[in-house]
C-alpha positions as a LaTeX table, in Angstrom:
\begin{tabular}{lrrr}
\hline
Residue & $x$ (\AA) & $y$ (\AA) & $z$ (\AA) \\
\hline
Met1 & $-121.84$ & 111.99 & 19.45 \\
Thr2 & $-122.85$ & 109.55 & 16.51 \\
Arg3 & $-122.86$ & 106.20 & 16.90 \\
Asp4 & $-122.66$ & 106.04 & 12.81 \\
Ile5 & $-119.13$ & 104.00 & 11.97 \\
Arg6 & $-119.79$ & 104.93 & 8.35 \\
Lys7 & $-116.93$ & 107.77 & 8.88 \\
Ile8 & $-114.61$ & 105.00 & 10.22 \\
Ile9 & $-115.19$ & 102.48 & 7.57 \\
Asp10 & $-115.35$ & 104.86 & 4.33 \\
Asp11 & $-111.86$ & 105.28 & 3.66 \\
Trp12 & $-110.94$ & 101.56 & 4.23 \\
Asn13 & $-112.31$ & 99.09 & 1.81 \\
Tyr14 & $-112.86$ & 95.60 & 2.64 \\
Ala15 & $-110.80$ & 93.12 & 0.72 \\
Pro16 & $-112.73$ & 89.57 & 0.59 \\
Asp17 & $-109.89$ & 87.87 & $-0.48$ \\
Thr18 & $-107.29$ & 88.63 & 2.27 \\
Val19 & $-107.21$ & 89.98 & 6.10 \\
Thr20 & $-107.82$ & 93.40 & 5.82 \\
Thr21 & $-106.55$ & 94.71 & 9.52 \\
Arg22 & $-105.14$ & 97.62 & 11.01 \\
Leu23 & $-103.28$ & 98.81 & 13.91 \\
Ile24 & $-104.94$ & 102.23 & 15.41 \\
Thr25 & $-104.43$ & 104.19 & 19.07 \\
Gly26 & $-107.65$ & 104.23 & 20.81 \\
Asp27 & $-108.80$ & 107.01 & 23.11 \\
Asp28 & $-107.31$ & 105.52 & 25.94 \\
Gly29 & $-103.84$ & 105.64 & 24.43 \\
Arg30 & $-103.83$ & 102.18 & 24.07 \\
Glu31 & $-102.94$ & 100.37 & 20.77 \\
Lys32 & $-105.67$ & 98.15 & 19.43 \\
Val33 & $-106.32$ & 96.26 & 16.12 \\
Gln34 & $-108.84$ & 96.25 & 14.07 \\
Leu35 & $-110.30$ & 93.51 & 11.35 \\
Arg36 & $-112.49$ & 94.82 & 8.46 \\
Leu37 & $-115.40$ & 92.99 & 7.66 \\
Asp38 & $-117.99$ & 93.17 & 4.60 \\
Leu39 & $-120.23$ & 94.84 & 7.11 \\
Gly40 & $-118.26$ & 96.74 & 9.44 \\
Leu41 & $-115.26$ & 95.98 & 11.67 \\
Leu42 & $-113.59$ & 94.20 & 14.86 \\
Gln43 & $-111.90$ & 96.14 & 17.48 \\
Met44 & $-109.68$ & 94.12 & 19.56 \\
Glu45 & $-107.14$ & 94.76 & 22.45 \\
Leu46 & $-103.59$ & 93.63 & 22.13 \\
Glu47 & $-103.44$ & 92.12 & 25.59 \\
Gly48 & $-105.52$ & 90.02 & 27.46 \\
Arg49 & $-108.98$ & 88.83 & 25.85 \\
Pro50 & $-109.73$ & 90.46 & 22.57 \\
Asp51 & $-113.04$ & 92.16 & 23.48 \\
Gly52 & $-111.39$ & 93.63 & 26.76 \\
Gln53 & $-113.33$ & 91.81 & 29.53 \\
Thr54 & $-112.25$ & 89.56 & 32.60 \\
Ile55 & $-114.13$ & 86.42 & 33.71 \\
Gln56 & $-114.61$ & 86.93 & 37.55 \\
Gly57 & $-111.14$ & 88.72 & 38.09 \\
Ala58 & $-109.71$ & 86.33 & 35.40 \\
Glu59 & $-107.91$ & 87.24 & 31.80 \\
Ser60 & $-110.23$ & 84.94 & 30.04 \\
Leu61 & $-113.17$ & 82.31 & 30.20 \\
Leu62 & $-110.21$ & 79.50 & 29.93 \\
Thr63 & $-108.20$ & 81.24 & 32.45 \\
His64 & $-111.09$ & 81.12 & 35.11 \\
His65 & $-111.88$ & 77.42 & 34.54 \\
Gln66 & $-108.41$ & 76.32 & 34.71 \\
Ile67 & $-108.19$ & 78.22 & 38.19 \\
Arg68 & $-111.33$ & 75.90 & 39.06 \\
Gln69 & $-109.81$ & 72.82 & 37.96 \\
Arg70 & $-106.42$ & 73.28 & 40.07 \\
Glu71 & $-108.83$ & 74.09 & 43.12 \\
His72 & $-111.27$ & 71.34 & 42.56 \\
Asp73 & $-108.34$ & 69.04 & 42.16 \\
Ala74 & $-106.73$ & 69.90 & 45.30 \\
Ala75 & $-109.88$ & 69.65 & 47.25 \\
Asn76 & $-110.97$ & 66.56 & 45.49 \\
Pro77 & $-107.44$ & 64.51 & 45.12 \\
Asp78 & $-109.51$ & 61.21 & 45.10 \\
Gly79 & $-112.47$ & 62.41 & 43.64 \\
Leu80 & $-114.29$ & 62.67 & 40.34 \\
Pro81 & $-112.28$ & 65.23 & 38.02 \\
Tyr82 & $-112.84$ & 68.55 & 36.97 \\
Leu83 & $-115.57$ & 68.40 & 33.69 \\
Leu84 & $-116.51$ & 71.07 & 31.42 \\
Glu85 & $-120.42$ & 70.68 & 30.32 \\
Ser86 & $-121.36$ & 71.50 & 27.12 \\
Glu87 & $-122.60$ & 75.13 & 27.86 \\
Asp88 & $-119.18$ & 75.46 & 29.02 \\
Cys89 & $-117.81$ & 74.39 & 25.60 \\
Thr90 & $-120.04$ & 76.87 & 23.99 \\
Glu91 & $-118.78$ & 79.44 & 25.92 \\
Leu92 & $-115.09$ & 78.67 & 25.59 \\
Met93 & $-115.25$ & 78.15 & 21.72 \\
Arg94 & $-116.68$ & 81.53 & 21.65 \\
Glu95 & $-113.98$ & 83.17 & 23.42 \\
Gly96 & $-111.60$ & 80.82 & 21.27 \\
Val97 & $-113.17$ & 82.37 & 18.04 \\
Gln98 & $-111.93$ & 86.08 & 19.42 \\
Tyr99 & $-108.45$ & 84.99 & 19.69 \\
Tyr100 & $-108.78$ & 83.40 & 16.06 \\
His101 & $-109.71$ & 86.88 & 14.84 \\
Arg102 & $-106.75$ & 88.40 & 16.70 \\
Tyr103 & $-103.98$ & 86.23 & 15.65 \\
Ile104 & $-104.83$ & 86.29 & 11.69 \\
Cys105 & $-104.37$ & 89.81 & 12.05 \\
Phe106 & $-101.18$ & 89.73 & 13.68 \\
Trp107 & $-100.01$ & 87.11 & 11.16 \\
Gln108 & $-101.21$ & 89.99 & 8.42 \\
Leu109 & $-99.35$ & 92.45 & 10.19 \\
Glu110 & $-96.39$ & 90.57 & 10.70 \\
Arg111 & $-96.36$ & 90.94 & 14.62 \\
Tyr112 & $-95.34$ & 87.16 & 14.34 \\
Glu113 & $-94.41$ & 87.25 & 18.42 \\
Leu114 & $-97.87$ & 88.09 & 19.30 \\
Cys115 & $-99.26$ & 85.34 & 16.54 \\
Ala116 & $-97.25$ & 82.81 & 18.39 \\
Arg117 & $-98.22$ & 84.19 & 21.69 \\
Asp118 & $-102.73$ & 83.76 & 20.75 \\
Thr119 & $-101.95$ & 80.53 & 18.47 \\
Asn120 & $-100.43$ & 78.95 & 21.66 \\
Arg121 & $-103.37$ & 80.00 & 24.08 \\
Asn122 & $-105.87$ & 78.22 & 21.45 \\
Leu123 & $-103.84$ & 75.30 & 21.42 \\
Asp124 & $-103.73$ & 75.36 & 25.26 \\
Leu125 & $-107.58$ & 75.68 & 25.30 \\
Phe126 & $-107.74$ & 72.88 & 22.99 \\
Arg127 & $-105.72$ & 71.02 & 25.26 \\
Phe128 & $-107.81$ & 71.58 & 28.08 \\
Val129 & $-111.06$ & 70.76 & 26.65 \\
Arg130 & $-109.40$ & 67.13 & 25.56 \\
Glu131 & $-108.79$ & 66.59 & 29.16 \\
His132 & $-112.28$ & 67.98 & 30.92 \\
Ala133 & $-114.91$ & 68.00 & 28.62 \\
Arg134 & $-117.56$ & 65.77 & 29.74 \\
Tyr135 & $-118.65$ & 64.56 & 26.02 \\
Asp136 & $-116.24$ & 63.28 & 23.47 \\
Arg137 & $-118.62$ & 65.28 & 20.52 \\
Asp138 & $-117.37$ & 68.63 & 22.69 \\
Lys139 & $-113.61$ & 67.60 & 22.09 \\
Val140 & $-113.78$ & 66.87 & 18.75 \\
Gln141 & $-115.49$ & 70.15 & 17.88 \\
Phe142 & $-112.32$ & 71.82 & 19.40 \\
Asp143 & $-109.92$ & 69.36 & 18.28 \\
Gln144 & $-110.58$ & 69.11 & 14.85 \\
Trp145 & $-108.84$ & 72.59 & 14.59 \\
Arg146 & $-105.59$ & 71.75 & 16.50 \\
Pro147 & $-103.60$ & 70.63 & 13.06 \\
Tyr148 & $-104.28$ & 74.41 & 11.34 \\
Val149 & $-103.41$ & 76.05 & 14.29 \\
Thr150 & $-100.59$ & 74.11 & 15.25 \\
Met151 & $-99.20$ & 75.14 & 11.53 \\
Met152 & $-99.73$ & 78.62 & 12.18 \\
His153 & $-97.98$ & 78.46 & 15.39 \\
Ala154 & $-94.77$ & 77.03 & 13.78 \\
Arg155 & $-95.13$ & 79.59 & 11.11 \\
Ala156 & $-95.27$ & 82.58 & 13.68 \\
Val157 & $-92.34$ & 81.21 & 15.43 \\
Ala158 & $-90.44$ & 79.85 & 12.44 \\
Thr159 & $-91.04$ & 83.01 & 10.03 \\
Pro160 & $-88.97$ & 85.62 & 12.02 \\
Leu161 & $-86.12$ & 83.13 & 12.70 \\
Val162 & $-85.88$ & 82.59 & 8.89 \\
Glu163 & $-85.59$ & 86.34 & 8.25 \\
Leu164 & $-82.70$ & 86.66 & 10.70 \\
Gln165 & $-80.85$ & 83.50 & 8.72 \\
Gln166 & $-81.10$ & 81.25 & 11.98 \\
Trp167 & $-81.77$ & 78.10 & 10.02 \\
Glu168 & $-81.45$ & 75.62 & 12.77 \\
Ala169 & $-83.68$ & 77.19 & 15.25 \\
Ala170 & $-86.55$ & 77.73 & 12.25 \\
Ile171 & $-86.32$ & 74.16 & 11.29 \\
Gly172 & $-86.61$ & 73.11 & 15.10 \\
Ala173 & $-89.39$ & 75.41 & 15.23 \\
Ile174 & $-91.37$ & 73.70 & 12.08 \\
Asp175 & $-90.36$ & 70.03 & 13.57 \\
Ala176 & $-92.23$ & 70.61 & 16.60 \\
Gly177 & $-95.14$ & 71.60 & 14.37 \\
Ile178 & $-94.71$ & 68.61 & 12.37 \\
Arg179 & $-94.61$ & 66.52 & 15.44 \\
Gly180 & $-97.81$ & 68.33 & 16.57 \\
Val181 & $-99.76$ & 67.66 & 13.47 \\
Glu182 & $-98.61$ & 63.85 & 13.71 \\
Gly183 & $-99.65$ & 63.40 & 16.95 \\
Phe184 & $-102.98$ & 64.63 & 15.69 \\
Leu185 & $-103.09$ & 62.08 & 13.32 \\
Ser186 & $-102.17$ & 59.29 & 15.54 \\
Asp187 & $-104.53$ & 60.55 & 18.61 \\
Tyr188 & $-107.28$ & 59.78 & 16.11 \\
Gly189 & $-105.78$ & 56.50 & 13.96 \\
Gln190 & $-105.38$ & 58.43 & 11.11 \\
Val191 & $-101.65$ & 57.94 & 10.21 \\
Asp192 & $-102.30$ & 56.85 & 6.97 \\
Gln193 & $-103.56$ & 60.41 & 5.86 \\
Ala194 & $-100.68$ & 62.21 & 6.57 \\
Glu195 & $-100.13$ & 62.81 & 2.77 \\
Arg196 & $-103.43$ & 64.16 & 2.80 \\
Met197 & $-102.86$ & 66.62 & 5.67 \\
Ser198 & $-102.34$ & 69.90 & 4.05 \\
Glu199 & $-101.05$ & 71.34 & 6.94 \\
Leu200 & $-98.39$ & 68.35 & 7.39 \\
Val201 & $-97.49$ & 68.71 & 3.66 \\
Phe202 & $-97.09$ & 72.43 & 3.87 \\
Leu203 & $-94.47$ & 72.01 & 7.09 \\
Lys204 & $-92.65$ & 69.65 & 5.43 \\
Arg205 & $-92.43$ & 71.23 & 2.33 \\
Trp206 & $-91.29$ & 74.34 & 3.91 \\
Arg207 & $-88.63$ & 72.54 & 6.07 \\
Arg208 & $-87.38$ & 71.02 & 2.87 \\
Glu209 & $-87.09$ & 74.75 & 1.60 \\
Leu210 & $-84.78$ & 75.46 & 4.54 \\
Val211 & $-82.71$ & 72.72 & 4.95 \\
Arg212 & $-81.55$ & 73.46 & 1.20 \\
Lys213 & $-81.02$ & 77.03 & 1.86 \\
Ala214 & $-79.18$ & 76.36 & 5.19 \\
Ala215 & $-77.02$ & 73.68 & 3.03 \\
Pro216 & $-77.17$ & 74.98 & $-0.66$ \\
Glu217 & $-74.44$ & 72.48 & $-1.59$ \\
Ser218 & $-76.74$ & 69.82 & $-1.06$ \\
Glu219 & $-77.76$ & 68.30 & $-4.15$ \\
Glu220 & $-80.44$ & 65.89 & $-2.96$ \\
Asp221 & $-83.41$ & 65.33 & $-4.77$ \\
Asp222 & $-86.60$ & 64.80 & $-2.68$ \\
Ser223 & $-89.42$ & 66.25 & $-5.55$ \\
Asp224 & $-90.54$ & 62.40 & $-5.73$ \\
Asp225 & $-91.79$ & 62.72 & $-1.73$ \\
Asp226 & $-93.45$ & 66.19 & $-2.31$ \\
Pro227 & $-97.08$ & 66.12 & $-2.94$ \\
Val228 & $-97.25$ & 69.49 & $-4.20$ \\
Ala229 & $-94.34$ & 68.65 & $-6.81$ \\
Gln230 & $-96.64$ & 65.59 & $-7.66$ \\
Val231 & $-99.91$ & 67.63 & $-8.11$ \\
Lys232 & $-97.98$ & 70.54 & $-10.13$ \\
Ser233 & $-97.18$ & 67.60 & $-12.37$ \\
Asp234 & $-100.49$ & 66.14 & $-12.86$ \\
Leu235 & $-101.95$ & 69.77 & $-13.56$ \\
Glu236 & $-99.57$ & 70.13 & $-16.55$ \\
Lys237 & $-100.74$ & 66.78 & $-17.47$ \\
Ala238 & $-104.15$ & 67.95 & $-17.32$ \\
Ile239 & $-104.00$ & 71.11 & $-18.99$ \\
Glu240 & $-101.75$ & 69.65 & $-21.70$ \\
Glu241 & $-104.59$ & 66.77 & $-22.17$ \\
Glu242 & $-107.06$ & 69.52 & $-22.12$ \\
Arg243 & $-109.01$ & 67.81 & $-19.10$ \\
Tyr244 & $-109.97$ & 71.41 & $-17.51$ \\
Glu245 & $-112.45$ & 70.01 & $-15.34$ \\
Asp246 & $-109.70$ & 67.90 & $-13.79$ \\
Ala247 & $-106.95$ & 71.17 & $-13.92$ \\
Ala248 & $-109.61$ & 73.00 & $-12.02$ \\
Gln249 & $-109.94$ & 70.65 & $-9.30$ \\
Leu250 & $-105.90$ & 70.20 & $-9.38$ \\
Arg251 & $-105.59$ & 74.11 & $-9.06$ \\
Asp252 & $-107.87$ & 73.85 & $-5.98$ \\
Glu253 & $-105.62$ & 71.22 & $-4.44$ \\
Leu254 & $-102.29$ & 72.69 & $-5.23$ \\
Lys255 & $-103.90$ & 76.00 & $-3.28$ \\
Arg256 & $-104.73$ & 73.86 & $-0.61$ \\
Leu257 & $-101.39$ & 72.29 & $-0.38$ \\
Glu258 & $-99.36$ & 75.41 & $-0.64$ \\
Asn259 & $-101.52$ & 77.73 & 2.03 \\
Pro260 & $-103.63$ & 75.51 & 3.92 \\
Pro261 & $-106.98$ & 77.50 & 5.05 \\
Pro262 & $-108.67$ & 76.81 & 8.40 \\
Pro263 & $-110.73$ & 73.89 & 8.60 \\
Thr264 & $-114.49$ & 74.63 & 7.18 \\
Gly265 & $-117.26$ & 74.97 & 9.85 \\
His266 & $-119.17$ & 77.63 & 11.44 \\
Gly267 & $-117.70$ & 79.06 & 14.80 \\
Gly268 & $-114.95$ & 77.03 & 15.37 \\
Pro269 & $-111.81$ & 78.50 & 17.26 \\
Gln270 & $-109.43$ & 78.06 & 14.65 \\
\hline
\end{tabular}
């Protein structure tokens, strides 16, 4: 049997500007998700760890540490807390990236319930590291992704509700996401940066759109509070005044606000 994957990817082109993914049925009869990369592909299980591995009988490394933490606390009720060393965090980070790759595929495939499951799992990972990592630098390395994953979780929960026109439930899911991002800003003393937090801007703008759909008779104009509307206005003015360098920067800013990307960085568990 050949080990060359060329026949698998020859008729499946890589698109650098989108998430190129598909569902396939494996040789074991189970559904799997594939993510096309420029030099090949990733294949992931739909349940458990994306790579299909278990860790000492636990579903994942995170679950393994959670079990150990509960056992430690039960055996040492008055002792030192359970601590994650930097090496533990490195391994948890690597595992978190697997779940990130899988949930962006689920989002692209409109498997929203699975996207919500995996984003919630990574949020649980961030909480666990915040509570148990020995060093603050490890906590921050994980927690920097919290606003993005919080936003994606809110989108995964709210989108099918929007499709069903269940406006109240959808707005409730978005509100939970807004509170989550605002909690992040509060935790790091950055509440004054709310208008610059693209994930928060996106969720608040989406919420306003749904409120208008739920109550179309409302004539309230909140465009003055919308950073996206302000950037669009600034962009139009820059084009009119032929300030093309400013216009290019404003286009980038508009893109960032309308569809927030994951934070820049190498290897983070988005």
